[in-house]
């Protein structure tokens, strides 16, 4: 396919892969999670979905990746992130299918309070009930990791193994892990508060497009039981990938996830 292109929309980095021949009118817009950026989708998903005939795009939310606002990261709210998605959507040729991972899934849910899209995919997403249950679960199951994640939140260094344990249940080589580690970054404390208490989605206001809810059996950050509760809230089935961790799009079996999404999109669009 065409090479990956990088452009700036307003002050936001957008990575794109265009298909040789477009099979679907709706483009895809991928929204990354906390501590990450558009780069996480460029690893496999953008080129793979372009090869399937989708126009595939990933945004770096403000303060992330190649977007502006790193110096003010702690002041960014989930509302700001929703505005970022809206700005990029406005730059696309048609309303996209939104794919949100983790915090990005929460941003997608908040976006749906104001806007309609043809379909949406939530991957290991923060549930509409917020982060608190996940935080308690992590504290209970992995008390050490809670501490490390709080350190990462504040821009401190954490051991490489924390990243391995947080994102991967399958094997990942050290070189790749180090490369991800270099790209990881602090997250907005304010956005974390929004997802915990102050900015939960208004389920009555939300548009309800066709929704695919995906989770991972070995996810320590967003446990499968919470993904299942998200699916129940929206009245849709859930799909939990066996033996996989939180970083579904970078795990060894990422293609299994991509194929599940594609098959659902082919059926849905």
Coordinates of C-alpha atoms in Angstrom, one line a residue:
X1 CA 0.0 0.0 0.0
X2 CA 0.9 3.7 0.2
X3 CA 3.5 4.7 2.7
X4 CA 2.4 6.0 6.1
X5 CA 1.8 9.7 6.0
X6 CA 2.1 12.1 9.0
X7 CA 0.2 15.4 9.0
X8 CA -0.6 18.0 11.5
X9 CA -4.3 19.0 11.9
X10 CA -4.4 22.1 14.0
X11 CA -1.8 21.2 16.5
X12 CA -2.5 17.4 16.4
X13 CA -0.4 14.7 14.9
X14 CA -2.4 12.4 12.6
X15 CA -0.8 9.2 11.1
X16 CA -2.5 7.8 8.1
X17 CA -2.4 4.8 5.7
X18 CA -4.4 5.0 2.6
X19 CA -5.5 1.7 0.8
X20 CA -4.6 1.0 -2.8
X21 CA -8.3 0.6 -3.4
X22 CA -10.8 1.8 -0.9
X23 CA -13.5 -0.8 -0.1
X24 CA -15.4 1.2 2.6
X25 CA -16.8 4.7 2.6
X26 CA -16.2 5.2 6.3
X27 CA -12.6 5.8 7.3
X28 CA -11.2 4.4 10.6
X29 CA -9.9 6.7 13.3
X30 CA -7.9 5.1 16.1
X31 CA -7.6 6.8 19.5
X32 CA -4.8 5.7 21.8
X33 CA -4.8 5.2 25.6
X34 CA -3.0 6.8 28.5
X35 CA 0.8 7.2 28.3
X36 CA 0.8 6.5 24.6
X37 CA 0.3 8.2 21.2
X38 CA -0.7 7.5 17.6
X39 CA 2.5 5.5 17.2
X40 CA 0.9 2.5 19.0
X41 CA -1.4 2.0 16.0
X42 CA 1.3 2.5 13.5
X43 CA 3.0 -0.6 14.7
X44 CA 0.6 -3.0 12.9
X45 CA -3.0 -1.8 12.7
X46 CA -2.8 1.1 10.3
X47 CA -1.0 -0.7 7.5
X48 CA -3.0 -3.9 8.0
X49 CA -6.4 -2.1 7.9
X50 CA -5.2 -0.1 4.8
X51 CA -4.4 -3.5 3.1
X52 CA -8.0 -4.5 3.9
X53 CA -9.3 -1.5 2.0
X54 CA -9.9 0.9 4.8
X55 CA -8.6 4.5 5.0
X56 CA -6.9 4.3 8.4
X57 CA -5.9 7.2 10.7
X58 CA -4.6 7.6 14.2
X59 CA -4.5 10.8 16.2
X60 CA -2.1 11.7 19.0
X61 CA -4.3 13.5 21.5
X62 CA -2.9 16.9 22.7
X63 CA 0.2 16.5 24.9
X64 CA 0.9 13.1 23.3
X65 CA 3.1 11.8 20.6
X66 CA 3.9 14.4 18.0
X67 CA 1.1 16.7 19.0
X68 CA 1.5 20.1 20.8
X69 CA 0.8 20.6 24.5
X70 CA 3.3 18.3 26.2
X71 CA 4.3 21.2 28.5
X72 CA 0.7 21.4 29.8
X73 CA -0.1 17.7 30.0
X74 CA -1.5 17.8 33.5
X75 CA -4.2 20.4 32.6
X76 CA -5.7 18.4 29.7
X77 CA -9.2 17.1 30.4
X78 CA -11.1 14.3 28.8
X79 CA -13.3 17.1 27.3
X80 CA -10.1 18.4 25.6
X81 CA -9.4 15.0 24.2
X82 CA -13.0 14.8 22.9
X83 CA -12.4 18.1 21.2
X84 CA -9.2 16.7 19.6
X85 CA -11.1 13.8 18.2
X86 CA -13.8 16.2 16.8
X87 CA -11.1 18.3 15.2
X88 CA -9.6 15.4 13.4
X89 CA -13.0 14.0 12.4
X90 CA -13.7 17.4 10.8
X91 CA -10.6 16.9 8.7
X92 CA -11.7 13.5 7.4
X93 CA -13.8 13.0 4.3
X94 CA -16.6 11.2 6.1
X95 CA -17.6 10.4 9.7
X96 CA -15.2 7.6 10.8
X97 CA -15.6 4.4 12.7
X98 CA -14.0 5.3 16.0
X99 CA -11.6 2.7 17.6
X100 CA -10.6 3.6 21.2
X101 CA -8.1 1.7 23.3
X102 CA -8.2 2.0 27.2
X103 CA -8.5 5.8 27.9
X104 CA -9.2 6.3 24.2
X105 CA -12.2 4.1 24.6
X106 CA -13.5 6.4 27.3
X107 CA -12.8 9.4 25.0
X108 CA -14.9 7.6 22.3
X109 CA -17.8 7.1 24.7
X110 CA -17.7 10.8 25.6
X111 CA -17.5 11.8 21.9
X112 CA -20.7 9.9 21.4
X113 CA -22.5 12.2 23.8
X114 CA -22.3 14.9 21.0
X115 CA -21.7 13.2 17.7
X116 CA -22.9 10.3 15.6
X117 CA -20.5 7.8 13.9
X118 CA -21.3 4.7 11.7
X119 CA -19.8 2.3 14.3
X120 CA -17.4 2.3 17.3
X121 CA -15.0 -0.3 18.8
X122 CA -13.9 -0.2 22.4
X123 CA -10.7 -2.1 23.1
X124 CA -9.8 -2.8 26.8
X125 CA -11.7 0.4 27.4
X126 CA -12.3 2.3 30.6
X127 CA -15.9 1.4 31.4
X128 CA -18.7 4.0 31.4
X129 CA -18.8 3.6 35.2
X130 CA -15.2 4.9 35.3
X131 CA -11.8 3.9 36.4
X132 CA -12.4 3.3 40.1
X133 CA -13.2 -0.4 39.9
X134 CA -10.1 -1.0 37.8
X135 CA -8.0 1.0 40.2
X136 CA -9.2 -1.1 43.1
X137 CA -8.8 -4.3 41.2
X138 CA -5.2 -3.4 40.3
X139 CA -4.4 -2.3 43.9
X140 CA -5.7 -5.6 45.2
X141 CA -4.1 -7.9 42.5
X142 CA -0.9 -6.0 41.9
X143 CA -0.2 -3.4 44.6
X144 CA 3.3 -2.8 43.4
X145 CA 2.1 -1.9 39.9
X146 CA -0.3 0.8 41.2
X147 CA 2.7 2.5 42.7
X148 CA 4.7 2.3 39.5
X149 CA 1.8 3.6 37.3
X150 CA 1.4 6.6 39.6
X151 CA 5.1 7.2 39.1
X152 CA 4.7 7.0 35.4
X153 CA 1.8 9.3 35.6
X154 CA 4.1 11.9 37.2
X155 CA 6.7 11.5 34.5
X156 CA 9.1 9.4 36.6
X157 CA 11.0 6.4 35.3
X158 CA 9.7 2.9 36.0
X159 CA 11.4 -0.5 35.4
X160 CA 11.1 -2.0 32.0
X161 CA 9.3 -5.0 33.5
X162 CA 6.4 -2.8 34.6
X163 CA 5.7 -2.0 31.0
X164 CA 6.0 -5.7 30.1
X165 CA 3.6 -6.7 32.9
X166 CA 1.1 -3.8 32.2
X167 CA 0.7 -4.4 28.4
X168 CA 1.8 -7.9 27.6
X169 CA 0.6 -11.4 28.5
X170 CA 2.3 -12.9 25.4
X171 CA 6.1 -12.9 24.9
X172 CA 7.6 -9.7 23.6
X173 CA 11.3 -9.2 22.8
X174 CA 13.4 -6.8 24.8
X175 CA 14.2 -4.6 21.8
X176 CA 10.6 -3.9 21.1
X177 CA 9.8 -3.4 24.7
X178 CA 12.6 -0.8 25.0
X179 CA 11.3 1.0 21.9
X180 CA 7.8 1.2 23.4
X181 CA 9.3 2.3 26.7
X182 CA 11.1 5.2 25.0
X183 CA 7.8 6.4 23.5
X184 CA 5.8 6.1 26.7
X185 CA 5.1 9.4 28.5
X186 CA 3.3 11.0 31.4
X187 CA -0.5 11.3 31.4
X188 CA -2.8 14.1 32.5
X189 CA -3.7 13.7 36.2
X190 CA -6.8 15.8 35.4
X191 CA -7.9 13.3 32.7
X192 CA -7.5 10.4 35.2
X193 CA -9.7 12.3 37.6
X194 CA -12.3 12.9 34.9
X195 CA -12.3 9.1 34.2
X196 CA -12.6 8.3 37.8
X197 CA -15.3 10.6 39.1
X198 CA -16.0 13.9 37.4
X199 CA -16.6 13.2 33.7
X200 CA -18.4 9.9 33.4
X201 CA -20.4 9.4 30.2
X202 CA -24.0 10.5 30.2
X203 CA -25.6 7.2 28.9
X204 CA -28.9 9.0 28.1
X205 CA -27.2 11.6 25.9
X206 CA -25.1 9.1 24.0
X207 CA -25.6 8.2 20.4
X208 CA -25.7 4.4 20.2
X209 CA -24.0 3.3 17.0
X210 CA -23.2 -0.4 16.4
X211 CA -20.6 -1.1 19.1
X212 CA -18.0 -3.8 19.3
X213 CA -16.6 -4.4 22.9
X214 CA -13.2 -6.2 23.1
X215 CA -11.2 -7.2 26.1
X216 CA -8.2 -9.4 27.0
X217 CA -8.3 -12.4 29.4
X218 CA -5.0 -11.5 31.1
X219 CA -5.5 -7.7 31.2
X220 CA -4.3 -6.4 34.6
X221 CA -5.2 -2.8 33.9
X222 CA -8.7 -3.2 32.5
X223 CA -9.7 -6.7 33.7
X224 CA -12.1 -8.8 31.5
X225 CA -14.9 -8.6 34.1
X226 CA -15.0 -4.8 33.6
X227 CA -15.0 -5.2 29.8
X228 CA -18.0 -7.5 30.2
X229 CA -19.7 -5.0 32.4
X230 CA -19.2 -2.3 29.7
X231 CA -20.8 -4.6 27.1
X232 CA -23.7 -5.3 29.4
X233 CA -24.2 -1.6 30.0
X234 CA -24.6 -1.0 26.3
X235 CA -26.5 -4.2 25.7
X236 CA -24.0 -5.8 23.3
X237 CA -21.9 -9.0 23.4
X238 CA -18.3 -8.8 24.5
X239 CA -15.3 -10.6 22.9
X240 CA -12.5 -11.5 25.3
X241 CA -9.2 -12.6 23.7
X242 CA -7.7 -15.6 25.5
X243 CA -4.2 -15.4 26.8
X244 CA -3.7 -11.8 25.7
X245 CA -2.9 -8.6 27.7
X246 CA -3.9 -5.0 27.7
X247 CA -1.8 -4.0 24.6
X248 CA -4.1 -5.9 22.2
X249 CA -2.7 -4.0 19.2
X250 CA 0.9 -4.8 20.0
X251 CA 0.6 -8.3 21.4
X252 CA 2.1 -11.2 19.4
X253 CA -1.4 -12.3 18.2
X254 CA -2.5 -8.7 17.3
X255 CA -3.7 -10.0 13.9
X256 CA -6.4 -12.2 15.5
X257 CA -7.8 -9.0 17.1
X258 CA -7.6 -7.1 13.8
X259 CA -9.4 -9.9 11.9
X260 CA -12.2 -9.9 14.5
X261 CA -12.6 -6.2 14.1
X262 CA -12.5 -6.4 10.3
X263 CA -15.1 -9.2 10.1
X264 CA -17.4 -7.2 12.4
X265 CA -17.0 -4.0 10.3
X266 CA -17.7 -5.9 7.1
X267 CA -20.9 -7.2 8.6
X268 CA -21.8 -3.8 10.2
X269 CA -20.9 -1.2 7.6

